[in-house]
Structures are given as C-alpha cells and as structure tokens.
C-alpha cells in the first residue's frame, strides 16, 4: 500500500477522499518561524530498586518537592522493562481502534462557532464531538456525545471529528509517512537524511498553534477504553513477568493499592480506575485540562517517540483559568465550561507573561509522568507512540478532592465519584489499623497499618479531612434549621448502594446527608438546596443523615487516638452499625456495652483467653451448665467452618472455627413471650481474632457482636430481661446467667467431637493441654454415655 494513497476500503469509517488519511501532506515545516517556548524543566526522579518497590510510598516521598511544579518525570530503575502486550501480533496487526481528527491550527486561534463563516477551505463533518470532558458512570466512559449530531447545540460546540479506524501497524505507517513528508529536507541528490529534534518539533508545533499559515490535521487515538485494545500491561502472570503483573507501577493495580482511597470505590470507572490508552502521532495534542475530582494521574510511555508535557502547580490553577479567559474571551463567552472540553490549547509563554508558573517535561519510552492535584497540564506527541494513564488518590488528595466537589457544586457539574464514600472508607480503614495497633502486637505493626496511623492523630491528614467535612455539615445544618424545622432521620445504610444519589439542583453527592420530602420520595437535594426541592409544608420535609454530628465528632476523636471513641468505631467498622432509632431496640454493642459490667465489652483483650474467668466461669467447677437447670438447650449445627491456628482461635474450654454457624432457640428479644431461632456465628476480625455474632433469624437487624462468646449471649439475655421489664412481663429470674459456649454449641458432644476432628495433630495447644489435664473429671460432661452414634459433617461420632 502506498504511503501517500491509502485505499478507502481499508477504513471502517469510510472517510471521504478529503480526509487527511487520503490526502498528501501539503503543509511544510518553517524552521525560521519557530515559536518554541522557553520554560523551566520540571524535576526528574530516578528511584532506586528499593524505593521503586512501594509505588505510593515513593510518590509520597517526592511530593514535597514535586507538587510545587504540578508535574514531574520518573525514570524507573534500568531493570524495569515490562513487556507490552500491544505488540502481540493479533493486536498489533489485526485489532482496530478509533481515532479523532485534530485540526492543530484551530486549537488556539479559532472563531466562536456562532461567528464562524459557514464555509472554510472545505466542509468538515461534525457528526461526533470527541473532545468532551470525561464524565463516567459505572464502568462506561461518557466521553461520547450526549446529544445527536443533528441537534443545534451539538453543531455550536467546537470539537474533534471522528477519524479512521486503524490497527497499530497501520497507524504507525501513516504516522511515519506524515512526519517524513511534513519535515521533508532533501540533500543535493534529493534524498531525505534528516530527523527533526524534539526542540525543532516543539518550535514548529507552537508556530502552528499560535501563527498558523496552513491547515494541519492529524489523528489521535485518545481515551481508548480497556475494551478497545486492552491495557499495555499484562494482567495474568506468566513465570517471566510476575513482577510486572503484581507491581503497583502496573497501572491496572495502581488506583486500588492500599493507601489509595480509590480502593473504596466499587465501580470500575473507565479512565479513573481503569486505564485509558493513547496512540499518538506527530502534533497530536492533549489540551489544557485538570483531572476529574483533581485526582493525581500517572502516565506510562509504552513505546515510540517522546511526548512533550507542560504543567502548572495546583496553586496556579485559578491564575491559568483567568489568563485563558482574558485572552480567549469570545470562546469562553460562547462556552463557559471550555476548559472541561479538552479542545483548547494555549501558549505557555503567554501564561508565563500572565504570572502563571509553567514547567516542561519530555517523556521518553519507558518513563512515567505524574501530575498532582488540580495541576493543569497539556502537551503533544513528537511522533508515533503509545502511552497509558490512570488516576490514583493517596490520602493527602482528600483535601483537594473536597475542594473539587465544592467547586463542581458551584458550577452545577456532575461528579464522577462519591467523595464522602471515599472519605468515610479511608476513616474506616484507619480505625481498623489503629485498633489493631492498639493491641501492641509486633505482628500488627505491618506497613499498611503504620501508614494509616501516620495519617491520624491530632492534625493528621485524614483527621483534618474528616474534621473539615464535619464543620461543613454542622454549618449547613445550622443554616437549614435557622429557617426551617425539618425532622432529622437516620439514612438507610444502602441509601445509595444501588442508585446514584445526587442533588437535583447542583449534582452534589448525597452519601453523607440529603434533604427530602414526602411529595417526591425518589428526589433529593443537598443541604444547601433544600428549599429548591419543593414548596411543601415543613412537616412533610426531612433531612437524612448517615451519621449524627455527635457520631462524626466521635469519629474525629477516634482518629485522634481517644480509646473510648476508637472502641465504639471499631465495633461499627466490624459490622455493628445501626441507626440511633434502632439502637434502642437492636442491642448493638454501642449501647449494650453501657449496660454490662465494666470490662465486659473489651475488644482490646490481653490475648490470653482467660479474660472472663474472674467475671463469670464459662463452665462451672462442678461441670454443670449455668444457664438454667430446667432450660433444655438444643443446638443445631449449620456449618462447621475451618480452623485458624493461633491462640486467639481457642481457649481452654473450646475451639472456635472460622465460619462456624449454628441455630438455637431462645426467648425473642422483641417479644419475650415466645421462643425464636437465633443464628450464632464465628467471624474473622483480622488480627483481632474471632468475632462472635448472634442474630435473631426472623429479624436480621437484631444482631449482637462481641469478642467474647460469653458476652455475646449475655447481651441477648440482658435484652430479653430489659424487654420483659418494659412490657411489664414477669422477670425471668431463673435466668440469672447464661452460658455462651453452650448456646453456640461448643459444649454439645457431637459438635465438640466434629470440631476436634479438624485438629488431629493438636496444634491448638491451650485447648488440648487443658482437655488432657481435666479429661477424667469432665469426660462424663463432654461425652455422655447416651450420645447417639452417626456422622456430623463427615465425622464418625463415637
């Protein structure tokens, strides 16, 4: 195929003969008119192998220096050479990707669409706006147009038209042809023996943008979703590439690394949590823009010729916007959100003259570029290349992300993420880490826990982020109640789990709080736009809150290290969260701990498993059960679970298999006049060991958690007693105490035998030592002569 005559039948888009792919390159390089901007270089970092092992730790390390530039380059160690899956023959030669046609001479110097003459040198198709901002919903990119090509509004906005579909092989061939033709320089015998430098290409690029003399159109395969070509990094491990598959520098892993708050986002948002590919050619451009939600971005150059970047520090963002509005007033008047569209380039020299700090980066094959929060960046490609980019959100981003959503609200701009969900997710994770570290076990001082701890404490990064959000909520609720008396209602836990909840006026995310009215059950507003929702009477209006202000204040104190508050939030995080209205009836740990004896709810145990014997023996010295002589406990095993070997997972009286479940009947905590079934379970609380849960089967919200099997059932008994008193029922005086081991089934001979069979080598030493010492005294209790024979979970009963 001739490089200058590409057959139309090779294009899936069937571009007309006037498209750049089917025309000769007529424009030529004018070296004497170079407009290369002279700007300072951004810093370059070369991590050692050891530093390179922890991606987020390294970004955190360089941030104090690099953030002041807004952008920086990272050169990996020489041994970092990840194979590129795009070079596989099936992809390189046979997989096509879409492109955009960029008219480089119109990126800065163009008339508003309303003023533009109807005809230029030739007509241009406007059937697809390709330069829109990246609004994501779920796992689907929304960079595609939201309005049809024929709508008047679509016609009035400048954008990039759809170009040909190419394979990588075809695109490389066309890119080489274009660059060779454009920079053609023949010697005395008419042969081209010259390649332009990066600086010469840069000077010519800005000449085209600022002082065009010819029309220059190029293709760009930008924002290519994962379903098009896939990632340039491998995801499945082969023996020779394991290090690249699991590395944090593999952009498929980066967004959800421990320490990135994007790990608390469930959806695979394309371009944010799932990388996008960029296949460029000479002069193809990425115009001035800032990342969604002012996130960090990381770009990796897989192969090809350099990319030239320009960046500004986030502190200069407003100054850049002001300068561009000043010099391009007509474009901004026509399209106030012009910078969201990624279709406008602007000279770094003019920005410098306006007092904006601008820095330059030249990214070569195999190198990374990092952009920092709210750091505008732009650039162009020097020739055929391929890069990949994704976002990441270290904890220090939270303050920037909060500013972003407040700005979006003022601009009535949709969000891509629930900032409050990420903020609370980070807080929950920090609570877990602080709680585990409070056990003072060396095993719990892992890198992840220590990193989370570093963000906490008074004036910690995370603590301050929660404190700032709390103050916002307090002020907004105060303003709302100053003019109204809307009732405060606890938000359902799954309020926004399956449906995106956003303010009907400004699109503010409603994960933390929402204003509503009975007249429109599926429509809500943020606290600032409550009055815009409807004109109903105040008695029909309400405010939903995920947490009360007191709860959020307690969370701040927990992150500061206050043990009482940390204990409360540790119990919430481990799954005992209930609304204030339900806490009085559900027996959650938060209220029940106040009713029990001091020390009865203590997740921070000494790890010796004898911690309740001074309060109440779980098996009496006589071997008799302490629940009631007349109460017949019949426990039905549901799931035996499996053993976790460690002293937390047994005591001298019982073994606690992870995942164990059983059913037993006891007085109903809601209606003590009848018996109901309860499900007893052994959960995994991580380094804290087992967490015991008892749930009223007919009403799953009625559940009780504790680190003690004994106290778990004592909480149930206490609730039954309290409920009986409230209803005026006779006191269950015969139930002065209850045996948690018995109620779980850990004293039922058949269950005990089945569990013991899981540990034939007697690895749970504490249990077996005690059993051997007391065997003669307790054998009648544990193995009564009338025990029926048979099988339980595949174990033969003796």
mmCIF file of N, CA and C in Angstrom, residues 89-151:
data_model
loop_
_atom_site.group_PDB
_atom_site.id
_atom_site.type_symbol
_atom_site.label_atom_id
_atom_site.label_comp_id
_atom_site.label_asym_id
_atom_site.label_seq_id
_atom_site.Cartn_x
_atom_site.Cartn_y
_atom_site.Cartn_z
ATOM 1 N N UNK A 89 1.106 -10.042 17.953
ATOM 2 C CA UNK A 89 0.730 -9.945 16.537
ATOM 3 C C UNK A 89 -0.771 -9.780 16.344
ATOM 4 N N UNK A 90 -1.565 -10.525 17.134
ATOM 5 C CA UNK A 90 -3.028 -10.457 16.960
ATOM 6 C C UNK A 90 -3.559 -9.057 17.254
ATOM 7 N N UNK A 91 -2.894 -8.346 18.169
ATOM 8 C CA UNK A 91 -3.323 -6.984 18.495
ATOM 9 C C UNK A 91 -2.698 -5.995 17.520
ATOM 10 N N UNK A 92 -1.406 -6.069 17.328
ATOM 11 C CA UNK A 92 -0.673 -5.116 16.506
ATOM 12 C C UNK A 92 -1.187 -5.063 15.076
ATOM 13 N N UNK A 93 -1.465 -6.212 14.500
ATOM 14 C CA UNK A 93 -1.809 -6.267 13.077
ATOM 15 C C UNK A 93 -3.305 -6.351 12.807
ATOM 16 N N UNK A 94 -4.095 -6.762 13.796
ATOM 17 C CA UNK A 94 -5.491 -7.080 13.476
ATOM 18 C C UNK A 94 -6.536 -6.335 14.308
ATOM 19 N N UNK A 95 -6.162 -5.750 15.447
ATOM 20 C CA UNK A 95 -7.162 -5.084 16.294
ATOM 21 C C UNK A 95 -7.202 -3.596 15.975
ATOM 22 N N UNK A 96 -8.377 -3.107 15.596
ATOM 23 C CA UNK A 96 -8.528 -1.704 15.211
ATOM 24 C C UNK A 96 -8.995 -0.847 16.391
ATOM 25 N N UNK A 97 -8.645 0.420 16.330
ATOM 26 C CA UNK A 97 -9.074 1.377 17.351
ATOM 27 C C UNK A 97 -9.533 2.657 16.656
ATOM 28 N N UNK A 98 -10.469 3.392 17.248
ATOM 29 C CA UNK A 98 -10.972 4.633 16.647
ATOM 30 C C UNK A 98 -10.008 5.787 16.886
ATOM 31 N N UNK A 99 -10.099 6.799 16.041
ATOM 32 C CA UNK A 99 -9.266 7.997 16.191
ATOM 33 C C UNK A 99 -10.117 9.253 16.107
ATOM 34 N N UNK A 100 -9.488 10.368 16.446
ATOM 35 C CA UNK A 100 -10.104 11.686 16.292
ATOM 36 C C UNK A 100 -9.254 12.476 15.318
ATOM 37 N N UNK A 101 -9.888 13.333 14.568
ATOM 38 C CA UNK A 101 -9.154 14.253 13.695
ATOM 39 C C UNK A 101 -8.980 15.567 14.437
ATOM 40 N N UNK A 102 -7.733 15.929 14.662
ATOM 41 C CA UNK A 102 -7.439 17.189 15.341
ATOM 42 C C UNK A 102 -6.909 18.207 14.333
ATOM 43 N N UNK A 103 -7.546 19.353 14.283
ATOM 44 C CA UNK A 103 -7.081 20.446 13.440
ATOM 45 C C UNK A 103 -6.188 21.320 14.312
ATOM 46 N N UNK A 104 -4.885 21.099 14.205
ATOM 47 C CA UNK A 104 -3.926 21.706 15.134
ATOM 48 C C UNK A 104 -3.944 23.227 15.034
ATOM 49 N N UNK A 105 -4.146 23.769 13.834
ATOM 50 C CA UNK A 105 -4.113 25.218 13.665
ATOM 51 C C UNK A 105 -5.328 25.916 14.273
ATOM 52 N N UNK A 106 -6.317 25.137 14.722
ATOM 53 C CA UNK A 106 -7.507 25.743 15.336
ATOM 54 C C UNK A 106 -7.575 25.504 16.843
ATOM 55 N N UNK A 107 -6.552 24.913 17.415
ATOM 56 C CA UNK A 107 -6.612 24.596 18.842
ATOM 57 C C UNK A 107 -6.595 25.847 19.708
ATOM 58 N N UNK A 108 -5.992 26.932 19.221
ATOM 59 C CA UNK A 108 -5.995 28.188 19.969
ATOM 60 C C UNK A 108 -6.655 29.313 19.181
ATOM 61 N N UNK A 109 -6.264 29.452 17.919
ATOM 62 C CA UNK A 109 -6.766 30.557 17.097
ATOM 63 C C UNK A 109 -7.958 30.108 16.255
ATOM 64 N N UNK A 110 -9.132 30.324 16.789
ATOM 65 C CA UNK A 110 -10.357 29.992 16.058
ATOM 66 C C UNK A 110 -11.460 30.954 16.476
ATOM 67 N N UNK A 111 -12.397 31.124 15.595
ATOM 68 C CA UNK A 111 -13.555 31.958 15.885
ATOM 69 C C UNK A 111 -14.586 31.130 16.642
ATOM 70 N N UNK A 112 -15.385 31.769 17.484
ATOM 71 C CA UNK A 112 -16.505 31.040 18.092
ATOM 72 C C UNK A 112 -17.395 30.437 17.009
ATOM 73 N N UNK A 113 -18.037 29.334 17.309
ATOM 74 C CA UNK A 113 -18.832 28.636 16.296
ATOM 75 C C UNK A 113 -19.944 29.518 15.746
ATOM 76 N N UNK A 114 -20.515 30.394 16.579
ATOM 77 C CA UNK A 114 -21.608 31.249 16.116
ATOM 78 C C UNK A 114 -21.120 32.311 15.143
ATOM 79 N N UNK A 115 -19.832 32.695 15.258
ATOM 80 C CA UNK A 115 -19.286 33.718 14.386
ATOM 81 C C UNK A 115 -18.559 33.125 13.190
ATOM 82 N N UNK A 116 -18.340 31.815 13.232
ATOM 83 C CA UNK A 116 -17.527 31.175 12.207
ATOM 84 C C UNK A 116 -18.227 31.224 10.851
ATOM 85 N N UNK A 117 -17.515 31.568 9.793
ATOM 86 C CA UNK A 117 -18.112 31.543 8.453
ATOM 87 C C UNK A 117 -18.622 30.141 8.132
ATOM 88 N N UNK A 118 -19.664 30.082 7.327
ATOM 89 C CA UNK A 118 -20.270 28.786 7.008
ATOM 90 C C UNK A 118 -19.349 27.890 6.205
ATOM 91 N N UNK A 119 -18.460 28.505 5.450
ATOM 92 C CA UNK A 119 -17.557 27.671 4.656
ATOM 93 C C UNK A 119 -16.126 28.104 4.908
ATOM 94 N N UNK A 120 -15.244 27.105 4.891
ATOM 95 C CA UNK A 120 -13.824 27.401 5.032
ATOM 96 C C UNK A 120 -13.156 26.885 3.778
ATOM 97 N N UNK A 121 -11.995 26.316 3.874
ATOM 98 C CA UNK A 121 -11.364 25.752 2.690
ATOM 99 C C UNK A 121 -12.136 24.550 2.184
ATOM 100 N N UNK A 122 -12.755 23.843 3.130
ATOM 101 C CA UNK A 122 -13.610 22.724 2.756
ATOM 102 C C UNK A 122 -14.516 22.422 3.936
ATOM 103 N N UNK A 123 -15.583 21.722 3.686
ATOM 104 C CA UNK A 123 -16.539 21.414 4.745
ATOM 105 C C UNK A 123 -15.952 20.362 5.694
ATOM 106 N N UNK A 124 -16.372 20.473 6.927
ATOM 107 C CA UNK A 124 -15.931 19.494 7.919
ATOM 108 C C UNK A 124 -17.155 18.821 8.528
ATOM 109 N N UNK A 125 -17.042 17.522 8.723
ATOM 110 C CA UNK A 125 -18.136 16.801 9.372
ATOM 111 C C UNK A 125 -18.112 17.074 10.870
ATOM 112 N N UNK A 126 -19.279 17.232 11.449
ATOM 113 C CA UNK A 126 -19.352 17.432 12.894
ATOM 114 C C UNK A 126 -20.305 16.397 13.490
ATOM 115 N N UNK A 127 -20.128 15.160 13.049
ATOM 116 C CA UNK A 127 -21.061 14.139 13.493
ATOM 117 C C UNK A 127 -20.660 13.517 14.824
ATOM 118 N N UNK A 128 -19.534 13.948 15.419
ATOM 119 C CA UNK A 128 -19.137 13.367 16.697
ATOM 120 C C UNK A 128 -18.214 14.312 17.432
ATOM 121 N N UNK A 129 -18.661 14.815 18.556
ATOM 122 C CA UNK A 129 -17.799 15.635 19.398
ATOM 123 C C UNK A 129 -16.908 14.707 20.194
ATOM 124 N N UNK A 130 -15.603 14.828 19.964
ATOM 125 C CA UNK A 130 -14.681 13.902 20.607
ATOM 126 C C UNK A 130 -13.852 14.550 21.702
ATOM 127 N N UNK A 131 -14.101 15.803 21.984
ATOM 128 C CA UNK A 131 -13.250 16.464 22.960
ATOM 129 C C UNK A 131 -13.954 16.774 24.256
ATOM 130 N N UNK A 132 -15.038 16.088 24.563
ATOM 131 C CA UNK A 132 -15.801 16.410 25.761
ATOM 132 C C UNK A 132 -15.088 15.942 27.008
ATOM 133 N N UNK A 133 -15.482 16.509 28.142
ATOM 134 C CA UNK A 133 -14.856 16.121 29.403
ATOM 135 C C UNK A 133 -15.269 14.710 29.764
ATOM 136 N N UNK A 134 -14.487 14.102 30.658
ATOM 137 C CA UNK A 134 -14.671 12.685 30.932
ATOM 138 C C UNK A 134 -15.617 12.471 32.101
ATOM 139 N N UNK A 135 -16.884 12.503 31.846
ATOM 140 C CA UNK A 135 -17.864 12.150 32.873
ATOM 141 C C UNK A 135 -18.048 10.640 32.829
ATOM 142 N N UNK A 136 -17.880 9.952 33.968
ATOM 143 C CA UNK A 136 -18.006 8.499 33.975
ATOM 144 C C UNK A 136 -19.227 8.076 34.765
ATOM 145 N N UNK A 137 -19.802 7.029 34.333
ATOM 146 C CA UNK A 137 -20.906 6.437 35.061
ATOM 147 C C UNK A 137 -20.711 4.948 35.053
ATOM 148 N N UNK A 138 -20.519 4.361 36.225
ATOM 149 C CA UNK A 138 -20.250 2.928 36.284
ATOM 150 C C UNK A 138 -18.960 2.607 35.588
ATOM 151 N N UNK A 139 -19.009 1.649 34.697
ATOM 152 C CA UNK A 139 -17.792 1.238 34.004
ATOM 153 C C UNK A 139 -17.757 1.735 32.572
ATOM 154 N N UNK A 140 -18.653 2.660 32.224
ATOM 155 C CA UNK A 140 -18.739 3.133 30.848
ATOM 156 C C UNK A 140 -18.296 4.573 30.756
ATOM 157 N N UNK A 141 -17.438 4.847 29.821
ATOM 158 C CA UNK A 141 -16.978 6.216 29.619
ATOM 159 C C UNK A 141 -18.089 7.052 29.033
ATOM 160 N N UNK A 142 -18.091 8.305 29.379
ATOM 161 C CA UNK A 142 -19.084 9.218 28.817
ATOM 162 C C UNK A 142 -18.424 10.298 27.992
ATOM 163 N N UNK A 143 -17.317 9.976 27.402
ATOM 164 C CA UNK A 143 -16.679 10.966 26.541
ATOM 165 C C UNK A 143 -17.389 11.057 25.203
ATOM 166 N N UNK A 144 -18.274 10.114 24.957
ATOM 167 C CA UNK A 144 -19.062 10.176 23.737
ATOM 168 C C UNK A 144 -20.126 11.243 23.891
ATOM 169 N N UNK A 145 -20.656 11.756 22.774
ATOM 170 C CA UNK A 145 -21.599 12.868 22.857
ATOM 171 C C UNK A 145 -22.903 12.463 23.485
ATOM 172 N N UNK A 146 -23.490 13.382 24.233
ATOM 173 C CA UNK A 146 -24.776 13.115 24.867
ATOM 174 C C UNK A 146 -25.940 13.542 23.996
ATOM 175 N N UNK A 147 -25.678 14.337 22.944
ATOM 176 C CA UNK A 147 -26.728 14.795 22.042
ATOM 177 C C UNK A 147 -26.415 14.317 20.633
ATOM 178 N N UNK A 148 -27.446 14.149 19.861
ATOM 179 C CA UNK A 148 -27.249 13.670 18.499
ATOM 180 C C UNK A 148 -26.518 14.689 17.660
ATOM 181 N N UNK A 149 -25.915 14.207 16.581
ATOM 182 C CA UNK A 149 -25.123 15.090 15.731
ATOM 183 C C UNK A 149 -25.969 16.164 15.075
ATOM 184 N N UNK A 150 -27.238 15.905 14.929
ATOM 185 C CA UNK A 150 -28.083 16.847 14.210
ATOM 186 C C UNK A 150 -28.636 17.953 15.097
ATOM 187 N N UNK A 151 -28.454 17.831 16.428
ATOM 188 C CA UNK A 151 -29.021 18.840 17.307
ATOM 189 C C UNK A 151 -28.271 20.162 17.140
#
